[in-house]
mmCIF file of C-alpha atoms and ligand atoms in Angstrom:
data_model
loop_
_atom_site.group_PDB
_atom_site.id
_atom_site.type_symbol
_atom_site.label_atom_id
_atom_site.label_comp_id
_atom_site.label_asym_id
_atom_site.label_seq_id
_atom_site.Cartn_x
_atom_site.Cartn_y
_atom_site.Cartn_z
ATOM 1 C CA MET A 1 0.114 0.016 -0.017
ATOM 2 C CA SER A 2 1.355 3.434 -0.856
ATOM 3 C CA THR A 3 1.739 6.023 1.949
ATOM 4 C CA LEU A 4 -0.890 8.144 0.795
ATOM 5 C CA ASN A 5 -3.227 5.200 1.100
ATOM 6 C CA GLU A 6 -1.979 4.491 4.501
ATOM 7 C CA ILE A 7 -2.805 7.904 5.541
ATOM 8 C CA SER A 8 -6.345 7.626 3.998
ATOM 9 C CA GLN A 9 -6.852 4.060 6.075
ATOM 10 C CA ALA A 10 -5.204 5.505 9.298
ATOM 11 C CA LEU A 11 -7.564 8.786 8.783
ATOM 12 C CA GLN A 12 -10.645 6.776 8.066
ATOM 13 C CA SER A 13 -9.766 4.412 11.472
ATOM 14 C CA GLY A 14 -9.223 7.661 13.392
ATOM 15 C CA LYS A 15 -5.673 6.994 14.462
ATOM 16 C CA ALA A 16 -4.296 10.532 14.859
ATOM 17 C CA LYS A 17 -0.773 9.400 15.938
ATOM 18 C CA ILE A 18 -0.507 7.197 13.198
ATOM 19 C CA VAL A 19 -1.696 10.056 10.513
ATOM 20 C CA LYS A 20 1.062 12.168 12.049
ATOM 21 C CA GLU A 21 3.673 9.736 11.746
ATOM 22 C CA LEU A 22 2.616 8.813 7.909
ATOM 23 C CA VAL A 23 2.391 12.288 6.962
ATOM 24 C CA GLN A 24 5.840 12.971 8.232
ATOM 25 C CA LYS A 25 7.229 9.784 6.382
ATOM 26 C CA ALA A 26 5.440 11.157 3.126
ATOM 27 C CA ILE A 27 7.032 14.445 3.671
ATOM 28 C CA ASP A 28 10.539 12.745 4.436
ATOM 29 C CA ASP A 29 9.967 10.584 1.060
ATOM 30 C CA GLY A 30 9.534 13.805 -0.871
ATOM 31 C CA ILE A 31 5.881 13.613 -1.711
ATOM 32 C CA SER A 32 4.435 17.131 -1.940
ATOM 33 C CA ALA A 33 2.435 18.800 0.714
ATOM 34 C CA GLY A 34 -0.581 19.306 -2.121
ATOM 35 C CA ASP A 35 -0.564 15.567 -2.935
ATOM 36 C CA ILE A 36 -0.622 14.521 0.929
ATOM 37 C CA LEU A 37 -3.436 16.807 1.557
ATOM 38 C CA ASN A 38 -5.417 15.891 -1.564
ATOM 39 C CA ASN A 39 -4.654 12.240 -2.032
ATOM 40 C CA GLY A 40 -4.294 11.192 1.620
ATOM 41 C CA LEU A 41 -6.073 13.272 4.026
ATOM 42 C CA LEU A 42 -8.944 14.571 2.046
ATOM 43 C CA ASP A 43 -9.333 11.429 0.317
ATOM 44 C CA GLY A 44 -9.986 9.536 3.684
ATOM 45 C CA MET A 45 -12.245 12.342 4.812
ATOM 46 C CA SER A 46 -14.224 11.967 1.474
ATOM 47 C CA VAL A 47 -14.607 8.259 2.431
ATOM 48 C CA ILE A 48 -15.829 9.281 5.946
ATOM 49 C CA GLY A 49 -18.265 11.714 4.471
ATOM 50 C CA ASP A 50 -19.867 8.865 2.372
ATOM 51 C CA LYS A 51 -20.190 6.597 5.025
ATOM 52 C CA PHE A 52 -21.508 9.219 7.060
ATOM 53 C CA LYS A 53 -24.291 9.976 4.577
ATOM 54 C CA LYS A 54 -25.165 6.317 4.421
ATOM 55 C CA ASP A 55 -25.453 5.950 8.114
ATOM 56 C CA GLU A 56 -22.582 3.502 8.331
ATOM 57 C CA ILE A 57 -20.829 5.567 10.840
ATOM 58 C CA TYR A 58 -21.977 8.233 13.348
ATOM 59 C CA VAL A 59 -20.869 11.329 14.725
ATOM 60 C CA PRO A 60 -18.307 10.409 17.349
ATOM 61 C CA ASP A 61 -16.680 8.228 14.193
ATOM 62 C CA VAL A 62 -16.679 11.406 12.146
ATOM 63 C CA LEU A 63 -15.245 13.420 15.067
ATOM 64 C CA ILE A 64 -12.369 10.954 15.806
ATOM 65 C CA ALA A 65 -11.573 11.112 12.126
ATOM 66 C CA ALA A 66 -11.533 14.802 12.129
ATOM 67 C CA ARG A 67 -9.153 14.960 14.765
ATOM 68 C CA ALA A 68 -6.688 12.711 12.656
ATOM 69 C CA MET A 69 -7.337 15.134 9.866
ATOM 70 C CA ASN A 70 -6.470 18.166 12.083
ATOM 71 C CA ALA A 71 -3.392 16.265 13.412
ATOM 72 C CA GLY A 72 -2.041 15.630 9.805
ATOM 73 C CA THR A 73 -2.886 19.286 8.682
ATOM 74 C CA GLU A 74 -0.750 20.727 11.585
ATOM 75 C CA ILE A 75 2.329 18.829 10.229
ATOM 76 C CA LEU A 76 1.594 20.162 6.691
ATOM 77 C CA LYS A 77 0.979 23.646 7.952
ATOM 78 C CA PRO A 78 4.479 25.031 7.582
ATOM 79 C CA LEU A 79 5.117 23.407 4.163
ATOM 80 C CA LEU A 80 1.691 24.720 2.768
ATOM 81 C CA ALA A 81 2.468 28.207 4.392
ATOM 82 C CA SER A 82 5.660 28.411 2.928
ATOM 83 C CA SER A 83 4.677 28.438 -0.752
ATOM 84 C CA GLY A 84 3.428 31.251 -2.997
ATOM 85 C CA THR A 85 4.073 35.234 -3.161
ATOM 86 C CA LYS A 86 3.540 36.931 -0.045
ATOM 87 C CA ALA A 87 0.606 39.679 0.224
ATOM 88 C CA VAL A 88 -0.297 42.217 2.626
ATOM 89 C CA GLY A 89 -3.843 42.234 3.886
ATOM 90 C CA LYS A 90 -5.888 41.185 6.887
ATOM 91 C CA VAL A 91 -8.810 38.727 6.889
ATOM 92 C CA VAL A 92 -11.494 37.835 9.357
ATOM 93 C CA ILE A 93 -12.674 34.261 9.013
ATOM 94 C CA GLY A 94 -15.111 32.132 10.711
ATOM 95 C CA THR A 95 -17.853 29.296 10.142
ATOM 96 C CA VAL A 96 -21.408 31.113 10.363
ATOM 97 C CA PHE A 97 -23.761 30.841 13.141
ATOM 98 C CA GLY A 98 -25.352 27.429 13.721
ATOM 99 C CA ASP A 99 -22.350 25.567 11.853
ATOM 100 C CA LEU A 100 -19.719 23.568 13.788
ATOM 101 C CA HIS A 101 -17.816 22.298 10.969
ATOM 102 C CA ASP A 102 -14.153 23.883 10.812
ATOM 103 C CA ILE A 103 -11.768 21.723 8.840
ATOM 104 C CA GLY A 104 -12.322 23.460 5.533
ATOM 105 C CA LYS A 105 -12.212 26.863 7.283
ATOM 106 C CA ASN A 106 -9.110 25.875 9.058
ATOM 107 C CA LEU A 107 -7.635 25.061 5.609
ATOM 108 C CA VAL A 108 -8.586 28.150 4.083
ATOM 109 C CA LYS A 109 -7.012 30.298 6.754
ATOM 110 C CA MET A 110 -3.672 28.215 6.560
ATOM 111 C CA MET A 111 -3.536 28.740 2.926
ATOM 112 C CA MET A 112 -4.245 32.442 3.332
ATOM 113 C CA GLU A 113 -1.479 32.649 5.991
ATOM 114 C CA GLY A 114 0.614 30.767 3.415
ATOM 115 C CA ARG A 115 -0.023 33.688 1.028
ATOM 116 C CA GLY A 116 1.170 36.107 3.682
ATOM 117 C CA LEU A 117 -2.338 37.397 4.775
ATOM 118 C CA GLU A 118 -2.858 38.154 8.403
ATOM 119 C CA VAL A 119 -5.934 35.989 9.435
ATOM 120 C CA VAL A 120 -8.105 36.591 12.439
ATOM 121 C CA ASP A 121 -9.906 33.377 13.165
ATOM 122 C CA LEU A 122 -13.259 33.771 14.838
ATOM 123 C CA GLY A 123 -13.839 30.014 15.093
ATOM 124 C CA ILE A 124 -17.238 28.237 14.626
ATOM 125 C CA ASN A 125 -20.694 29.220 15.201
ATOM 126 C CA VAL A 126 -19.879 32.852 14.640
ATOM 127 C CA PRO A 127 -23.141 35.335 14.753
ATOM 128 C CA ALA A 128 -23.324 37.779 11.538
ATOM 129 C CA GLN A 129 -22.689 40.871 13.704
ATOM 130 C CA LYS A 130 -19.496 39.558 15.105
ATOM 131 C CA PHE A 131 -18.065 39.332 11.650
ATOM 132 C CA ILE A 132 -18.903 42.880 11.256
ATOM 133 C CA ASP A 133 -17.658 43.902 14.561
ATOM 134 C CA MET A 134 -14.311 42.164 14.248
ATOM 135 C CA ALA A 135 -13.648 43.515 10.872
ATOM 136 C CA ILE A 136 -14.150 47.045 11.937
ATOM 137 C CA GLN A 137 -11.941 46.313 15.027
ATOM 138 C CA GLU A 138 -9.175 44.760 13.218
ATOM 139 C CA ASN A 139 -9.646 47.011 10.170
ATOM 140 C CA ALA A 140 -9.703 44.033 7.955
ATOM 141 C CA GLN A 141 -10.394 44.220 4.093
ATOM 142 C CA ILE A 142 -11.959 40.839 3.823
ATOM 143 C CA ILE A 143 -14.582 38.988 5.345
ATOM 144 C CA CYS A 144 -14.660 34.989 5.014
ATOM 145 C CA CYS A 145 -17.531 32.831 5.766
ATOM 146 C CA SER A 146 -17.548 29.227 5.671
ATOM 147 C CA THR A 147 -20.376 26.927 6.043
ATOM 148 C CA LEU A 148 -21.074 23.126 5.316
ATOM 149 C CA LEU A 149 -24.676 22.958 6.116
ATOM 150 C CA THR A 150 -27.648 23.918 3.703
ATOM 151 C CA THR A 151 -29.468 24.828 6.868
ATOM 152 C CA THR A 152 -27.010 27.715 7.839
ATOM 153 C CA MET A 153 -26.199 29.031 4.439
ATOM 154 C CA PRO A 154 -28.693 31.780 4.883
ATOM 155 C CA GLU A 155 -26.356 33.291 7.647
ATOM 156 C CA MET A 156 -23.930 34.369 4.929
ATOM 157 C CA GLU A 157 -26.715 36.597 3.826
ATOM 158 C CA ASN A 158 -27.035 37.866 7.016
ATOM 159 C CA VAL A 159 -23.466 38.848 7.079
ATOM 160 C CA VAL A 160 -24.002 40.903 4.150
ATOM 161 C CA ASN A 161 -27.088 42.679 5.238
ATOM 162 C CA ALA A 162 -25.046 43.309 8.543
ATOM 163 C CA ALA A 163 -22.114 44.828 6.584
ATOM 164 C CA LYS A 164 -24.774 47.047 4.554
ATOM 165 C CA ASN A 165 -26.274 48.226 7.936
ATOM 166 C CA ALA A 166 -23.037 48.843 9.554
ATOM 167 C CA GLY A 167 -21.958 51.128 6.762
ATOM 168 C CA ILE A 168 -18.830 49.073 5.677
ATOM 169 C CA ARG A 169 -20.332 47.152 2.562
ATOM 170 C CA GLU A 170 -18.212 49.270 0.269
ATOM 171 C CA LYS A 171 -14.959 48.946 2.098
ATOM 172 C CA VAL A 172 -14.922 45.022 2.818
ATOM 173 C CA THR A 173 -14.714 42.213 0.389
ATOM 174 C CA ILE A 174 -17.139 39.335 1.483
ATOM 175 C CA MET A 175 -15.992 35.886 0.482
ATOM 176 C CA ILE A 176 -17.998 32.749 0.818
ATOM 177 C CA GLY A 177 -17.224 29.028 0.598
ATOM 178 C CA GLY A 178 -18.007 25.389 1.667
ATOM 179 C CA ALA A 179 -19.459 22.510 0.144
ATOM 180 C CA PRO A 180 -23.382 23.579 -0.343
ATOM 181 C CA VAL A 181 -22.437 26.872 -1.516
ATOM 182 C CA ASN A 182 -21.795 27.920 -5.134
ATOM 183 C CA GLN A 183 -21.290 30.941 -7.488
ATOM 184 C CA SER A 184 -25.157 31.466 -7.960
ATOM 185 C CA TYR A 185 -25.648 31.484 -4.308
ATOM 186 C CA CYS A 186 -22.818 34.175 -4.076
ATOM 187 C CA ASP A 187 -24.637 36.081 -6.802
ATOM 188 C CA LYS A 188 -27.919 35.675 -5.296
ATOM 189 C CA ILE A 189 -27.048 37.102 -1.894
ATOM 190 C CA SER A 190 -24.625 39.702 -3.238
ATOM 191 C CA ALA A 191 -21.460 38.529 -1.658
ATOM 192 C CA ASP A 192 -18.377 39.429 -3.689
ATOM 193 C CA ILE A 193 -16.454 36.207 -4.271
ATOM 194 C CA TYR A 194 -17.100 32.309 -4.147
ATOM 195 C CA THR A 195 -14.288 29.834 -4.421
ATOM 196 C CA PRO A 196 -14.749 25.999 -4.386
ATOM 197 C CA ASP A 197 -11.380 25.330 -2.510
ATOM 198 C CA ALA A 198 -9.075 26.502 -0.020
ATOM 199 C CA ALA A 199 -6.047 27.216 -2.444
ATOM 200 C CA SER A 200 -8.281 29.495 -4.725
ATOM 201 C CA ALA A 201 -9.865 31.122 -1.882
ATOM 202 C CA ALA A 202 -6.216 32.347 -0.927
ATOM 203 C CA GLU A 203 -5.356 33.371 -4.390
ATOM 204 C CA GLU A 204 -8.687 35.472 -4.704
ATOM 205 C CA ALA A 205 -8.024 37.008 -1.326
ATOM 206 C CA VAL A 206 -4.493 38.187 -2.385
ATOM 207 C CA LYS A 207 -5.788 39.667 -5.687
ATOM 208 C CA ALA A 208 -8.620 41.570 -3.420
ATOM 209 C CA CYS A 209 -5.895 43.103 -1.127
ATOM 210 C CA GLN A 210 -3.911 44.336 -4.283
HETATM 211 CO CO1 LIG B 301 -21.148 16.984 9.437
HETATM 212 N N1 LIG B 301 -22.343 17.034 7.957
HETATM 213 N N2 LIG B 301 -22.715 17.243 10.503
HETATM 214 N N3 LIG B 301 -19.867 16.635 10.946
HETATM 215 N N4 LIG B 301 -19.902 16.500 8.063
HETATM 216 C C1 LIG B 301 -21.677 16.933 6.380
HETATM 217 C C2 LIG B 301 -21.383 18.566 6.031
HETATM 218 C C3 LIG B 301 -22.841 16.462 5.544
HETATM 219 C C4 LIG B 301 -22.536 16.748 3.960
HETATM 220 C C5 LIG B 301 -22.765 14.942 5.929
HETATM 221 C C6 LIG B 301 -23.570 14.191 5.122
HETATM 222 O O1 LIG B 301 -24.628 13.903 5.419
HETATM 223 N N5 LIG B 301 -23.110 13.667 3.932
HETATM 224 C C7 LIG B 301 -23.943 16.937 6.317
HETATM 225 C C8 LIG B 301 -24.728 18.404 5.886
HETATM 226 C C9 LIG B 301 -25.836 17.789 4.878
HETATM 227 C C10 LIG B 301 -26.534 19.206 4.548
HETATM 228 O O2 LIG B 301 -26.260 20.121 5.158
HETATM 229 N N6 LIG B 301 -26.890 19.156 3.304
HETATM 230 C C11 LIG B 301 -23.471 17.003 7.702
HETATM 231 C C12 LIG B 301 -24.211 17.010 8.978
HETATM 232 C C13 LIG B 301 -25.743 16.757 8.481
HETATM 233 C C14 LIG B 301 -24.051 17.130 10.136
HETATM 234 C C15 LIG B 301 -25.005 17.219 11.494
HETATM 235 C C16 LIG B 301 -26.171 17.832 11.264
HETATM 236 C C17 LIG B 301 -25.124 15.525 11.940
HETATM 237 C C18 LIG B 301 -25.820 15.412 13.228
HETATM 238 O O3 LIG B 301 -25.651 15.909 14.180
HETATM 239 N N7 LIG B 301 -26.806 14.579 12.877
HETATM 240 C C19 LIG B 301 -23.949 17.869 12.531
HETATM 241 C C20 LIG B 301 -24.122 19.382 12.395
HETATM 242 C C21 LIG B 301 -23.361 20.084 13.530
HETATM 243 C C22 LIG B 301 -23.466 21.550 13.277
HETATM 244 O O4 LIG B 301 -22.534 22.065 12.554
HETATM 245 N N8 LIG B 301 -24.474 22.380 13.924
HETATM 246 C C23 LIG B 301 -22.722 17.384 11.824
HETATM 247 C C24 LIG B 301 -21.604 17.661 12.625
HETATM 248 C C25 LIG B 301 -20.223 17.199 12.227
HETATM 249 C C26 LIG B 301 -19.125 16.641 13.083
HETATM 250 C C27 LIG B 301 -18.964 17.595 14.574
HETATM 251 C C28 LIG B 301 -19.297 15.338 13.438
HETATM 252 C C29 LIG B 301 -17.747 16.687 12.175
HETATM 253 C C30 LIG B 301 -17.269 18.178 11.976
HETATM 254 C C31 LIG B 301 -16.039 18.241 12.922
HETATM 255 C C32 LIG B 301 -15.187 19.537 12.661
HETATM 256 O O5 LIG B 301 -15.149 20.153 11.519
HETATM 257 N N9 LIG B 301 -14.183 19.820 13.387
HETATM 258 C C33 LIG B 301 -18.690 16.686 10.789
HETATM 259 C C34 LIG B 301 -18.074 16.278 9.674
HETATM 260 C C35 LIG B 301 -16.344 16.022 9.634
HETATM 261 C C36 LIG B 301 -18.436 16.192 8.459
HETATM 262 C C37 LIG B 301 -18.073 15.470 6.903
HETATM 263 C C38 LIG B 301 -18.163 14.079 6.891
HETATM 264 C C39 LIG B 301 -16.493 16.199 6.311
HETATM 265 C C40 LIG B 301 -16.560 17.608 6.335
HETATM 266 C C41 LIG B 301 -15.163 18.097 6.328
HETATM 267 O O6 LIG B 301 -14.484 18.602 7.165
HETATM 268 N N10 LIG B 301 -14.699 17.964 4.884
HETATM 269 C C42 LIG B 301 -19.147 16.053 5.854
HETATM 270 C C43 LIG B 301 -19.426 15.272 4.812
HETATM 271 C C44 LIG B 301 -18.523 15.850 3.423
HETATM 272 O O7 LIG B 301 -18.177 16.943 3.541
HETATM 273 N N11 LIG B 301 -18.664 14.832 2.613
HETATM 274 C C45 LIG B 301 -20.380 16.422 6.813
HETATM 275 C C46 LIG B 301 -13.171 18.224 4.475
HETATM 276 C C47 LIG B 301 -13.171 19.782 4.375
HETATM 277 C C48 LIG B 301 -11.842 19.979 3.874
HETATM 278 O O8 LIG B 301 -13.869 19.823 3.263
HETATM 279 O O9 LIG B 301 -15.184 21.880 4.744
HETATM 280 O O10 LIG B 301 -15.944 21.187 2.232
HETATM 281 P P1 LIG B 301 -14.995 21.344 3.376
HETATM 282 O O11 LIG B 301 -13.923 22.640 2.758
HETATM 283 C C49 LIG B 301 -13.399 22.550 1.281
HETATM 284 C C50 LIG B 301 -14.215 23.167 0.600
HETATM 285 O O12 LIG B 301 -15.647 23.327 0.902
HETATM 286 C C51 LIG B 301 -13.838 24.790 0.739
HETATM 287 O O13 LIG B 301 -12.436 24.666 0.921
HETATM 288 C C52 LIG B 301 -12.336 23.300 1.382
HETATM 289 C C53 LIG B 301 -11.147 22.317 0.236
HETATM 290 O O14 LIG B 301 -10.222 23.056 0.177
HETATM 291 N N12 LIG B 301 -14.078 25.748 1.619
HETATM 292 C C54 LIG B 301 -14.278 27.114 1.406
HETATM 293 C C55 LIG B 301 -14.679 25.551 2.797
HETATM 294 N N13 LIG B 301 -14.971 26.845 3.698
HETATM 295 C C56 LIG B 301 -14.382 27.686 2.563
HETATM 296 C C57 LIG B 301 -14.576 29.300 2.692
HETATM 297 C C58 LIG B 301 -13.978 29.848 1.547
HETATM 298 C C59 LIG B 301 -13.590 29.152 0.422
HETATM 299 C C60 LIG B 301 -13.681 27.961 0.374
HETATM 300 O O15 LIG B 301 -14.252 31.220 1.442
HETATM 301 C C61 LIG B 301 -14.356 31.946 2.489
#
């Protein structure tokens, strides 16, 4: 079995310590950070997602796999963060109110930091007004909203409206992303930028700060 397969399998079994060791081994063997992320860690997480959907596994299993995923991405962080051109800009990021998923949001944050952006992470379950208050307090150019649940997508529109109400809509770029979101939803709620993945989110954020 290849190391990437082993990483995927260990993640699916929730073995955080083994995932860490295997990710380090893959790095030492010269496998690129992007390959390890996409074909090892995310491959395993996608199998977990399928099984969760089919009720073959339950929330605790998914949480254990998520912990293993985070253990792996922590090791990759310096490598993902060392690539790309540096940019100057400040971003406020969070998972919207009602949503506790943070793996994708954490990846977006990691990629943005890798591109030299300063990222203020508000965590999960973030009320719309908090995005605005923190953007004002931190003088951020960009607000990034992540969500994984169809039920919490409307929270992104609440962020857009809260920015209008606070009088900062013209000054701040609102970026949205997460599995249920797409370009047409972005257009519908009058957010500024939708990107499908963490790498393109970082790329677009850099452009928005220029
Ligand atoms: Co949840 N969950 N979950 N879950 N979970 C999903 C999302 C689900 C699709 C599973 C399924 O049914 N197949 C489903 C949502 C269905 C829907 O809304 N249509 C679901 C559900 C239903 C639930 C609960 C309601 C389950 C329950 O309690 N009965 C519950 C909700 C809790 C809540 O939030 N209030 C719940 C709970 C959980 C856990 C806590 C157990 C755990 C989260 C742990 C954690 O995040 N720390 C969890 C997980 C792990 C998942 C799955 C399996 C994996 C999500 C993930 O991390 N993917 C997920 C199934 C799946 O996605 N296949 C599922 C990997 C991650 C890297 O991808 O976040 O999409 P993603 O990020 C991508 C892009 O979307 C993008 O970049 C990343 C890649 O580069 N991106 C952005 C993300 N944010 C972005 C922002 C941007 C730009 C790009 O700009 C700002």
